[in-house]
XYZ file of N, CA, C and O in Angstrom:
720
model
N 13.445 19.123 -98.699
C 13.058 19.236 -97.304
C 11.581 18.869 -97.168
O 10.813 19.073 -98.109
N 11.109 18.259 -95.861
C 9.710 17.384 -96.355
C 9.023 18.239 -95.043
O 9.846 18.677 -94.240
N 7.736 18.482 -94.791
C 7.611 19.147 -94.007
C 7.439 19.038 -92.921
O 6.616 19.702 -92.290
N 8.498 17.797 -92.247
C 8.530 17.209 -90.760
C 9.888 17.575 -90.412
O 10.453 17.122 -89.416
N 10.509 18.533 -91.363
C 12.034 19.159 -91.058
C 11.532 20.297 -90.348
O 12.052 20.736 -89.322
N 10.546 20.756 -90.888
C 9.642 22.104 -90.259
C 9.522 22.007 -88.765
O 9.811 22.845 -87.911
N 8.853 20.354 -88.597
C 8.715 20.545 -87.153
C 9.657 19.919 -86.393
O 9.088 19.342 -85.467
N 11.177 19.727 -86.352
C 12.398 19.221 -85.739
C 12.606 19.999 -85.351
O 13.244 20.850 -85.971
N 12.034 20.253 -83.594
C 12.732 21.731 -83.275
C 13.210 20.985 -81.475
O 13.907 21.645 -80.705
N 12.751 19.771 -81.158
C 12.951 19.062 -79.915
C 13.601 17.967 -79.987
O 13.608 17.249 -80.987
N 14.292 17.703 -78.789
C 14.803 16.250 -78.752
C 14.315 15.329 -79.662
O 14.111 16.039 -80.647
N 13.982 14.147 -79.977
C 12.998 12.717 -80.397
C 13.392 11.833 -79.619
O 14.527 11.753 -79.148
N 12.414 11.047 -79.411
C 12.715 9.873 -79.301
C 12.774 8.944 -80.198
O 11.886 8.531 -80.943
N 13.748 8.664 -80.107
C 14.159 7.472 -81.657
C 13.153 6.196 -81.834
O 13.138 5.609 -80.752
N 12.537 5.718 -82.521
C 11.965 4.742 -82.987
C 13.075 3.467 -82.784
O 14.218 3.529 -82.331
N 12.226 2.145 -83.345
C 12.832 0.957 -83.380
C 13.584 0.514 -84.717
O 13.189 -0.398 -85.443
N 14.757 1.309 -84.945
C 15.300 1.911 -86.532
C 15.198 0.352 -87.348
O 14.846 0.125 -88.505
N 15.579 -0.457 -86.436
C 15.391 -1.935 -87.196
C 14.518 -2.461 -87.707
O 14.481 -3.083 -88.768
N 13.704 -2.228 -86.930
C 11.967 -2.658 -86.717
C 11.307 -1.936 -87.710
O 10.386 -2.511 -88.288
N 11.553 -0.940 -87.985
C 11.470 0.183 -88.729
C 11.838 -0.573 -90.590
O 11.178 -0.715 -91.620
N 12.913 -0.801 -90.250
C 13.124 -0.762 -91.802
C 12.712 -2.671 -92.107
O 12.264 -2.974 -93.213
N 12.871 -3.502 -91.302
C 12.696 -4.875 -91.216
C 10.945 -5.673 -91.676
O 10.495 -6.601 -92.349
N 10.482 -4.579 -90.798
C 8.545 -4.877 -90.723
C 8.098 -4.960 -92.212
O 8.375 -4.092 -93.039
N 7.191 -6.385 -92.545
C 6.419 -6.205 -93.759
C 5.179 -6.308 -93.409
O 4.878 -6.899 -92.372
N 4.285 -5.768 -94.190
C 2.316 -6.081 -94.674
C 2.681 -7.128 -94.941
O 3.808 -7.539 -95.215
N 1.101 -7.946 -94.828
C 1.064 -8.910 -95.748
C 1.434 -8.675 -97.456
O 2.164 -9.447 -98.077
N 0.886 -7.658 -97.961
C 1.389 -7.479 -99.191
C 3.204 -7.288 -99.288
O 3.777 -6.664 -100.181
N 3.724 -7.837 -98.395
C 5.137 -7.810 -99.096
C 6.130 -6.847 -98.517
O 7.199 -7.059 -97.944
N 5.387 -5.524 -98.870
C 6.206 -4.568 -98.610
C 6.391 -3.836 -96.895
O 5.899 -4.282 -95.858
N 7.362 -2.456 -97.084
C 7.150 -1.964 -95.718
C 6.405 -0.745 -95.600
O 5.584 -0.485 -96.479
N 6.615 0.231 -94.404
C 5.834 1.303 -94.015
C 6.042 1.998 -95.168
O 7.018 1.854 -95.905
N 5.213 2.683 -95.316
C 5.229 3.955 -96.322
C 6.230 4.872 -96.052
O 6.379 5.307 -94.911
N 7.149 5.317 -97.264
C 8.154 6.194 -96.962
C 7.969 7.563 -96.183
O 8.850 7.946 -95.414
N 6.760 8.326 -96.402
C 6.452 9.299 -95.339
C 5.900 8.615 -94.232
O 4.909 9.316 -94.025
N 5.881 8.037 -93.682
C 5.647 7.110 -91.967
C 7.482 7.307 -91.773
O 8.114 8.043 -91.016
N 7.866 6.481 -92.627
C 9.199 6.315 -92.430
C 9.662 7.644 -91.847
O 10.082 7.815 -90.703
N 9.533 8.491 -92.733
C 10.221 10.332 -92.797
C 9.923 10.906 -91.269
O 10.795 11.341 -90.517
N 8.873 10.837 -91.047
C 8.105 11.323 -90.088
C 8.962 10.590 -88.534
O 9.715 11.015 -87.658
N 8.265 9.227 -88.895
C 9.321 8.501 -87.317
C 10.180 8.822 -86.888
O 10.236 9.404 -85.805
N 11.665 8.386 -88.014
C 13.216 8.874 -87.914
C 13.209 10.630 -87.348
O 14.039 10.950 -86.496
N 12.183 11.727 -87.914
C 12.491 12.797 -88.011
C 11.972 13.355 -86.658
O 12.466 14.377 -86.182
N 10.994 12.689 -86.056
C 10.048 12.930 -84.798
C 10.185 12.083 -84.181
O 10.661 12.460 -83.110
N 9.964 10.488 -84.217
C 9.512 10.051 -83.091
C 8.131 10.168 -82.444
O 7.138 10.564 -83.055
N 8.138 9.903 -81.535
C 7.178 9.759 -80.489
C 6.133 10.706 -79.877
O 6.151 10.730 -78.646
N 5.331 11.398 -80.412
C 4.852 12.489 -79.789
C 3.194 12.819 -80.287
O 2.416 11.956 -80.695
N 3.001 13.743 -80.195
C 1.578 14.575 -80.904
C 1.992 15.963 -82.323
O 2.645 17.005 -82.367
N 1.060 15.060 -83.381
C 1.177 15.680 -84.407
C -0.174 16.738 -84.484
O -1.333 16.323 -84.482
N 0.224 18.246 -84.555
C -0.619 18.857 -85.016
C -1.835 19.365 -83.937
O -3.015 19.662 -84.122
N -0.965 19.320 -82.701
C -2.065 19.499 -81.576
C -3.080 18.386 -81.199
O -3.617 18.623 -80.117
N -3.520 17.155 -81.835
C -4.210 16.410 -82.353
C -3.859 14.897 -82.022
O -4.233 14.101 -81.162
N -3.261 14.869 -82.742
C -2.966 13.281 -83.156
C -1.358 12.317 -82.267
O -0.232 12.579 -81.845
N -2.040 11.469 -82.376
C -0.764 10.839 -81.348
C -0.441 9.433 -82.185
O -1.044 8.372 -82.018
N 0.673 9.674 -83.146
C 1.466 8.914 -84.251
C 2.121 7.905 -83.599
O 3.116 8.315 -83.001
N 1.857 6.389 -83.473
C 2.363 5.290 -83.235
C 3.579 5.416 -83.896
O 3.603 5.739 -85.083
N 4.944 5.120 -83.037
C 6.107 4.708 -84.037
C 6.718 3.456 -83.131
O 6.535 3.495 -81.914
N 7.428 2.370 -83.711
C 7.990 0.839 -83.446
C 8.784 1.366 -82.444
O 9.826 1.863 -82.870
N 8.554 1.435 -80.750
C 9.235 1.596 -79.557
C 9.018 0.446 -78.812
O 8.750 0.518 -77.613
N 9.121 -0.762 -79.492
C 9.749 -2.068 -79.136
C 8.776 -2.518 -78.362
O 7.835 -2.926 -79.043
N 8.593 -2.623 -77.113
C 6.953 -3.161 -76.384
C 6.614 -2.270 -75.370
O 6.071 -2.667 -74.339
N 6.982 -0.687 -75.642
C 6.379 0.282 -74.815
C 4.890 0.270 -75.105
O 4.603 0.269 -76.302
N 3.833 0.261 -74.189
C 2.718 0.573 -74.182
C 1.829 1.175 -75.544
O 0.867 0.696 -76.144
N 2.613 2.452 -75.740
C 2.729 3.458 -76.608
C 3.285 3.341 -78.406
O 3.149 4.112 -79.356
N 3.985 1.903 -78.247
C 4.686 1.475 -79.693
C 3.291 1.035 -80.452
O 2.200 0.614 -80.069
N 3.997 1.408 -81.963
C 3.562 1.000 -82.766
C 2.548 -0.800 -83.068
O 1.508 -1.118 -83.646
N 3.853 -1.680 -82.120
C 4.158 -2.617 -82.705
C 3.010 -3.313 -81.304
O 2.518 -4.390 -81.641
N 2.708 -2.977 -80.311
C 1.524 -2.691 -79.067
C -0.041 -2.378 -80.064
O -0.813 -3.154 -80.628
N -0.017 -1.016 -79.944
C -1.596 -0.081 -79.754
C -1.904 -0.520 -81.411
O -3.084 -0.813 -81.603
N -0.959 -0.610 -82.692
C -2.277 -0.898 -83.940
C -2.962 -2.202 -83.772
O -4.135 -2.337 -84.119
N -2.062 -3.458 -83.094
C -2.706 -5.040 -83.350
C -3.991 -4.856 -82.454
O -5.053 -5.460 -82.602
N -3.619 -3.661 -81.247
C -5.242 -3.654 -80.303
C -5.832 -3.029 -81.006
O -6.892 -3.588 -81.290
N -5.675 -1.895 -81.575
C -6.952 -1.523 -82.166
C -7.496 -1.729 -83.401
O -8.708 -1.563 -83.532
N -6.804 -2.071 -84.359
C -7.243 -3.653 -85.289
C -8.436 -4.144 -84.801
O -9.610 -3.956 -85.121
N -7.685 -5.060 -83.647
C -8.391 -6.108 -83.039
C -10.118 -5.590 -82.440
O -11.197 -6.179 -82.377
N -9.648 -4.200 -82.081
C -11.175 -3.957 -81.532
C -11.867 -3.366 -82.742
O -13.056 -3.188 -82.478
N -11.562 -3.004 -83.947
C -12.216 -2.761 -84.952
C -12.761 -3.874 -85.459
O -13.990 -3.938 -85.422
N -11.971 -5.055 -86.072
C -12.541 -5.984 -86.550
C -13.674 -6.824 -85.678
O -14.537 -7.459 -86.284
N -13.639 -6.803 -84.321
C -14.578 -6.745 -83.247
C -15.568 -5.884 -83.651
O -16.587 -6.361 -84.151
N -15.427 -4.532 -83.504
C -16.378 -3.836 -83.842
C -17.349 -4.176 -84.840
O -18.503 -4.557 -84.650
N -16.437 -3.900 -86.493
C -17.128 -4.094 -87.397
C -18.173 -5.632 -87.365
O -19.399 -5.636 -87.480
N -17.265 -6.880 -87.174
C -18.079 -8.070 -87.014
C -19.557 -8.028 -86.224
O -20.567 -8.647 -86.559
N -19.386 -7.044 -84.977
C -20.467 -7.312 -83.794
C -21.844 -6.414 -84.909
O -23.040 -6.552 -84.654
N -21.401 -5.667 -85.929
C -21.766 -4.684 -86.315
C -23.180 -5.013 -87.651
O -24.231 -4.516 -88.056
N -22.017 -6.507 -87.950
C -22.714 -7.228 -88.873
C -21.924 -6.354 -90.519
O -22.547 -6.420 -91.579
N -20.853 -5.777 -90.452
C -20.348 -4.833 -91.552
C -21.069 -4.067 -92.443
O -21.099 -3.989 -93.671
N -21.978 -3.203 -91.005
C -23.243 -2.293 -91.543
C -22.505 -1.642 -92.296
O -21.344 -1.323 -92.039
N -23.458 -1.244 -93.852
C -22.548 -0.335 -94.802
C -22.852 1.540 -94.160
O -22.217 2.563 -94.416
N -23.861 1.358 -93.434
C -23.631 2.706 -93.185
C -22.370 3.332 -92.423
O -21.850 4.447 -92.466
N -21.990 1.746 -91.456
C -20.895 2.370 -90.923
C -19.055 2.323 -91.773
O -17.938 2.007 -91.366
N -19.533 2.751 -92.885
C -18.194 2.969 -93.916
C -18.474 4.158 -94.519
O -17.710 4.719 -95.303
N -19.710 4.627 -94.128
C -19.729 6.519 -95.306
C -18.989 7.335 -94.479
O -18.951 7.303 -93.249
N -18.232 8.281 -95.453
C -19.022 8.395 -96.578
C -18.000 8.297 -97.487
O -18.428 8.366 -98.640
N -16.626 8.142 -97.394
C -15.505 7.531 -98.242
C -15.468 5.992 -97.999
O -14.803 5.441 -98.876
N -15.947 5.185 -97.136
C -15.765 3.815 -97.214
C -16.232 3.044 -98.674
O -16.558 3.702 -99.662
N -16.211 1.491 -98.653
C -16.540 0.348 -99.631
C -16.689 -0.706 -99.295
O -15.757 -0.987 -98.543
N -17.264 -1.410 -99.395
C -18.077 -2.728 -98.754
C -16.409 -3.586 -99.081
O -15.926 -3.857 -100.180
N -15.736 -3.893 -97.478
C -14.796 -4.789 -97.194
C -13.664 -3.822 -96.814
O -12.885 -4.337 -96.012
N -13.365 -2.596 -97.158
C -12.365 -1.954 -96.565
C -11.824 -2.155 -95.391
O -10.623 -2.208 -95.126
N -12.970 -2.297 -94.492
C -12.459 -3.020 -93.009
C -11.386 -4.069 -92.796
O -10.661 -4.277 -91.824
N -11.493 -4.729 -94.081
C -10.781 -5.765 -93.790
C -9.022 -5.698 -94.178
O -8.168 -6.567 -94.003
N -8.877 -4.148 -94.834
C -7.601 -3.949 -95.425
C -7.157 -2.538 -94.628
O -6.343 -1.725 -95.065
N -7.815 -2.449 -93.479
C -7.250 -1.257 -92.913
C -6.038 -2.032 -91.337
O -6.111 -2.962 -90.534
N -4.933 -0.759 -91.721
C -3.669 -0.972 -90.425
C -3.772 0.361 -90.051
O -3.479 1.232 -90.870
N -4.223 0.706 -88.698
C -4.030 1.677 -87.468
C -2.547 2.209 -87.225
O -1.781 1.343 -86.803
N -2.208 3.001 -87.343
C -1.252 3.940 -87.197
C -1.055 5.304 -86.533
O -0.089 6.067 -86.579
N -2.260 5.409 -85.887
C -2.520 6.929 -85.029
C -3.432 7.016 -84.304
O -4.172 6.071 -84.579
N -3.914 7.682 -83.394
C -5.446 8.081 -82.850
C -5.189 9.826 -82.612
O -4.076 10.337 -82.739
N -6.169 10.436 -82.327
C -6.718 11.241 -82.139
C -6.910 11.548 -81.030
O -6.882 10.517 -80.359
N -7.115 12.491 -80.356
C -7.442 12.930 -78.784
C -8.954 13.184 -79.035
O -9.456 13.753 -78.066
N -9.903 12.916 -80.123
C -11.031 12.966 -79.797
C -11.756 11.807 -80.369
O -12.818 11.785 -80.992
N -10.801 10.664 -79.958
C -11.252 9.364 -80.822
C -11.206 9.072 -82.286
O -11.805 8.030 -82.555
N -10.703 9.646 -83.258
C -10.769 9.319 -84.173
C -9.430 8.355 -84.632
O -8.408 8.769 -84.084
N -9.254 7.450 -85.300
C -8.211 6.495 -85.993
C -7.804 6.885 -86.875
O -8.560 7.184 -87.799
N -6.247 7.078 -86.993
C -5.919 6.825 -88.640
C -5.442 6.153 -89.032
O -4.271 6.093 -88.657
N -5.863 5.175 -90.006
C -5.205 4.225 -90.898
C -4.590 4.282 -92.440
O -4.523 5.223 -93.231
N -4.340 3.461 -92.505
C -3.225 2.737 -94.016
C -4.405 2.091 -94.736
O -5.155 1.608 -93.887
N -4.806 1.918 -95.833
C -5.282 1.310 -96.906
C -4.283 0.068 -97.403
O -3.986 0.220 -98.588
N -3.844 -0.808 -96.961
C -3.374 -1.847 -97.030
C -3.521 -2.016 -99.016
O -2.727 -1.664 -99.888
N -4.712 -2.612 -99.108
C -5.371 -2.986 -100.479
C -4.622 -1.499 -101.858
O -4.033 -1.503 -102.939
N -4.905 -0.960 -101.340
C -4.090 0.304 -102.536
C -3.203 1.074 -102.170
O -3.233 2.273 -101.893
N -2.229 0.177 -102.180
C -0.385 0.713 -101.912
C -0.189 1.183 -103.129
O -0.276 0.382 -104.060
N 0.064 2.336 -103.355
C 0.765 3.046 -104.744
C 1.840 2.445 -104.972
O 2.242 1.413 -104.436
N 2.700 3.526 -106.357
C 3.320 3.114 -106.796
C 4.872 3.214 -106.139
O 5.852 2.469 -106.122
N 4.514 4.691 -105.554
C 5.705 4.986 -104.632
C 6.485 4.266 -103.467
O 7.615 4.369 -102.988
N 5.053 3.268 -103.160
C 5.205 2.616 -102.071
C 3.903 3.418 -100.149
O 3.495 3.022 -99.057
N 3.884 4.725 -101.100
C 2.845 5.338 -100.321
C 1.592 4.343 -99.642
O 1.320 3.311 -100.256
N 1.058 4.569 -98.745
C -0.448 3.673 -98.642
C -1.748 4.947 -98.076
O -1.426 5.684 -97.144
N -2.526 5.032 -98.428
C -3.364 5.813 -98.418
C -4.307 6.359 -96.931
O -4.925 5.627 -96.158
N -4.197 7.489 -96.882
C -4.884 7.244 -95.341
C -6.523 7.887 -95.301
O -7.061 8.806 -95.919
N -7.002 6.928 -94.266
C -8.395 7.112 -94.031
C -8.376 7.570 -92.738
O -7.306 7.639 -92.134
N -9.627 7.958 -92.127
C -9.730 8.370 -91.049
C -11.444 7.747 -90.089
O -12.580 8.213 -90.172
N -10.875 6.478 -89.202
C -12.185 6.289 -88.849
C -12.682 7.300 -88.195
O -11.821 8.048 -87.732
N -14.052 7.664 -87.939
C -15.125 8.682 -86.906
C -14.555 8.610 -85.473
O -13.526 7.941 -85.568
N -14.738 8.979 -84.206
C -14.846 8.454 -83.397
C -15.797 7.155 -83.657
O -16.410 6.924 -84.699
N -15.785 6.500 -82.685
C -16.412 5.056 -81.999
C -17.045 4.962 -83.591
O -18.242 5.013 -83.874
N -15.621 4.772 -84.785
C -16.127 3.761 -85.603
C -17.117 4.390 -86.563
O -17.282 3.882 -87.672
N -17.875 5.617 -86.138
C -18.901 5.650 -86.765
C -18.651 5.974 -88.316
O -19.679 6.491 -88.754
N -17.663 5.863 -89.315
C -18.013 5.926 -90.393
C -16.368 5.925 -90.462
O -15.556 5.774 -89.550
N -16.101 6.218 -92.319
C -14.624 6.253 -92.571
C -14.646 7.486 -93.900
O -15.413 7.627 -94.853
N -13.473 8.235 -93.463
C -13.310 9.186 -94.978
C -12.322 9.096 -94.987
O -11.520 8.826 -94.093
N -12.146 9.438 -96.623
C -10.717 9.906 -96.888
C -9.810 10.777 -96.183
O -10.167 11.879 -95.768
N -8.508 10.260 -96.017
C -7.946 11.348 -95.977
C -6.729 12.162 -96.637
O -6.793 13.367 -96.883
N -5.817 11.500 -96.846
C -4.958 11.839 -97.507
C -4.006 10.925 -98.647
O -3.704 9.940 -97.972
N -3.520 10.778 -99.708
C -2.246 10.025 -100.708
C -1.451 9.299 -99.580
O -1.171 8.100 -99.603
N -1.109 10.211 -98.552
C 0.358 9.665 -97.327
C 0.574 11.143 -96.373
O 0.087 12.269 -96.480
N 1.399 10.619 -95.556
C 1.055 11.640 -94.348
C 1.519 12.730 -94.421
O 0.978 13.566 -93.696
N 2.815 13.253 -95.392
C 3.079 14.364 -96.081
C 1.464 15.257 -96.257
O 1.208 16.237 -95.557
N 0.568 14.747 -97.227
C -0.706 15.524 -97.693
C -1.384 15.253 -96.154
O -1.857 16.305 -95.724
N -1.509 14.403 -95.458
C -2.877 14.495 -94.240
C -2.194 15.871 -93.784
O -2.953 16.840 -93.751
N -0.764 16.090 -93.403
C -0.470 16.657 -92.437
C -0.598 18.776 -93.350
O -0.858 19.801 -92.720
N -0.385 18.696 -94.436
C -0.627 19.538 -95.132
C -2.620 19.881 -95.727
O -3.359 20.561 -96.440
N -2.575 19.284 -95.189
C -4.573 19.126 -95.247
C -4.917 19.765 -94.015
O -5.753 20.655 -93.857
N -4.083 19.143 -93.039
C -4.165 20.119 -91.543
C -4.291 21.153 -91.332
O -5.204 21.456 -90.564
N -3.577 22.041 -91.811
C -3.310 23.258 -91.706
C -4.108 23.946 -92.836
O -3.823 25.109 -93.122
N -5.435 23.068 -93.726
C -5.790 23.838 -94.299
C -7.353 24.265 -94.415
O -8.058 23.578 -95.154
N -7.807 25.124 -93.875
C -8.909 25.070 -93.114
C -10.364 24.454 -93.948
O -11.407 24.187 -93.350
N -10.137 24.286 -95.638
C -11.101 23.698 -96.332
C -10.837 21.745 -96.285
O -11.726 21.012 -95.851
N -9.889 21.358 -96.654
C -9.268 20.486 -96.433
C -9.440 19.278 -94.958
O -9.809 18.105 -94.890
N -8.941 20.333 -93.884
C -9.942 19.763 -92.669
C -11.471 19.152 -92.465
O -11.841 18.076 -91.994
N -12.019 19.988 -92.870
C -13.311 19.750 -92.948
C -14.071 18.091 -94.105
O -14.820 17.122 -93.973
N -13.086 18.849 -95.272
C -13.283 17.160 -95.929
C -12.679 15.945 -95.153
O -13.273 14.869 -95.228
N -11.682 16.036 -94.505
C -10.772 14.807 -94.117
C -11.399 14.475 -92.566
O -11.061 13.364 -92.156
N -12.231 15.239 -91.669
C -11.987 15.064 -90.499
C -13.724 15.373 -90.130
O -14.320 14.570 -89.412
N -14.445 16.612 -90.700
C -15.837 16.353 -90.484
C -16.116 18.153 -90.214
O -15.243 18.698 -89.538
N -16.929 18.779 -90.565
C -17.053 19.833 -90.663
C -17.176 20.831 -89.500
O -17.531 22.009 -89.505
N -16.735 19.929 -88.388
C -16.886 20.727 -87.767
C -15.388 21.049 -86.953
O -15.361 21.760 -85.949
N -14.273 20.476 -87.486
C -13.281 20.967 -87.788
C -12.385 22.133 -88.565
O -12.427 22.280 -89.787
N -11.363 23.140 -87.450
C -10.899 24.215 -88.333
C -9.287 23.895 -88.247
O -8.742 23.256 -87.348
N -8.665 24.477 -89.371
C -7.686 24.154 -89.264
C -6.639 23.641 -88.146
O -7.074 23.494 -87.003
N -5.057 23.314 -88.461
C -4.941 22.614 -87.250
C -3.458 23.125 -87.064
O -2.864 23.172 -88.141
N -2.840 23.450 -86.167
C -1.779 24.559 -85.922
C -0.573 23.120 -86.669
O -0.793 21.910 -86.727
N 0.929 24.089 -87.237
C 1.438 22.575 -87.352
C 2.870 22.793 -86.485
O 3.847 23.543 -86.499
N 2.309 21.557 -85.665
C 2.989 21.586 -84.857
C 3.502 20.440 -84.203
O 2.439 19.990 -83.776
N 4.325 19.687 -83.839
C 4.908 18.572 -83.165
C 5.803 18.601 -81.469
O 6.917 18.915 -81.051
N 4.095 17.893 -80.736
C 4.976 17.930 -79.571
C 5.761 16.401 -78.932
O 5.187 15.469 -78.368
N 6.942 16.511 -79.183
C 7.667 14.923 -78.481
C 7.158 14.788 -76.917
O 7.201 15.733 -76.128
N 6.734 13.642 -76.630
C 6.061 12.928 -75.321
C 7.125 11.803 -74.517
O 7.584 10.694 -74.794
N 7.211 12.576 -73.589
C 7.841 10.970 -72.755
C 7.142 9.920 -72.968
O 5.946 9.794 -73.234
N 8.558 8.635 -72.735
C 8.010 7.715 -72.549
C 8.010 6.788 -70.942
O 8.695 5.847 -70.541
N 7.197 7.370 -70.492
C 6.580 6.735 -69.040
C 6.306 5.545 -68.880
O 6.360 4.899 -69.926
N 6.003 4.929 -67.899
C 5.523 3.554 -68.308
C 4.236 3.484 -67.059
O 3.511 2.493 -66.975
């Protein structure tokens, strides 16, 4: 049992199950099996009071397959206009990471979470970082979203992954219409 069985307690809205299993990276492969777990098991909603998890809902506003290519797009914007200041990669960043990160979430207080493209494990996992708000830096955050989401709820853990002035984070999953 993975701990997104924990939070199946509402309807979902189903993802793009095709799209889902069909989609490759450039490196070849597909989503990370906990993205996978998580989608099928949730859907569409807010993870953790917090976070609002892109999943492949075909060309809703709100899909996956929509909001990462924009905000990609305004990162690599960003970073370029930026000149790929190294300050703005501390304090887990590395000179070029920018260029191997895929958007998969935001935050209700601006922050991004991404995929590490460049170091896909062995599992097939991809590693997640967490930009600042507006960009301003990148940390670690978790192996795959199993550990971010178990980092959540843990009030030392938070603080490394998200910035110290973060306390733990209730776990919880709320499913969101999809409006248009």
């Amino acid at each position: 049992m993975s701990i997104f069985d924990q939070l199946k307690k509402h309807p979902i809205t189903q993802p793009d199950s095709a799209y889902l299993a069909a989609h490759r990276f450039p490196d070849g492969n597909g989503f990370p099996p906990s993205y996978i777990d998580f989608a099928t098991h949730l859907g569409w909603g807010k993870l953790c009071g917090l976070f609002l998890i892109y999943v492949p809902l075909g060309q809703h506003p709100d899909s996956w397959t929509v909001r990462s290519p924009w905000i990609k797009q305004a990162m690599d914007d960003f970073y370029e206009e930026m000149e790929h200041d190294p300050f703005l990669l501390e304090p887990d960043g590395y000179e070029g990471i920018e260029y191997s990160l895929i958007p998969f979430a935001m935050s209700e207080n601006g922050e991004y979470l991404v995929w590490n493209l460049a170091h896909r494990q062995p599992n097939n996992e991809l590693p997640i970082y967490i930009l600042a708000a507006r960009m301003g830096g990148i940390r670690y955050g978790a192996p795959d979203l199993y550990h971010f989401v178990e980092g959540c709820k843990n009030s030392e853990a938070i603080k490394t992954m998200l910035g110290p002035s973060y306390t733990k984070l209730p776990l919880t999953f709320e499913p969101l219409l999809l409006a248009l």
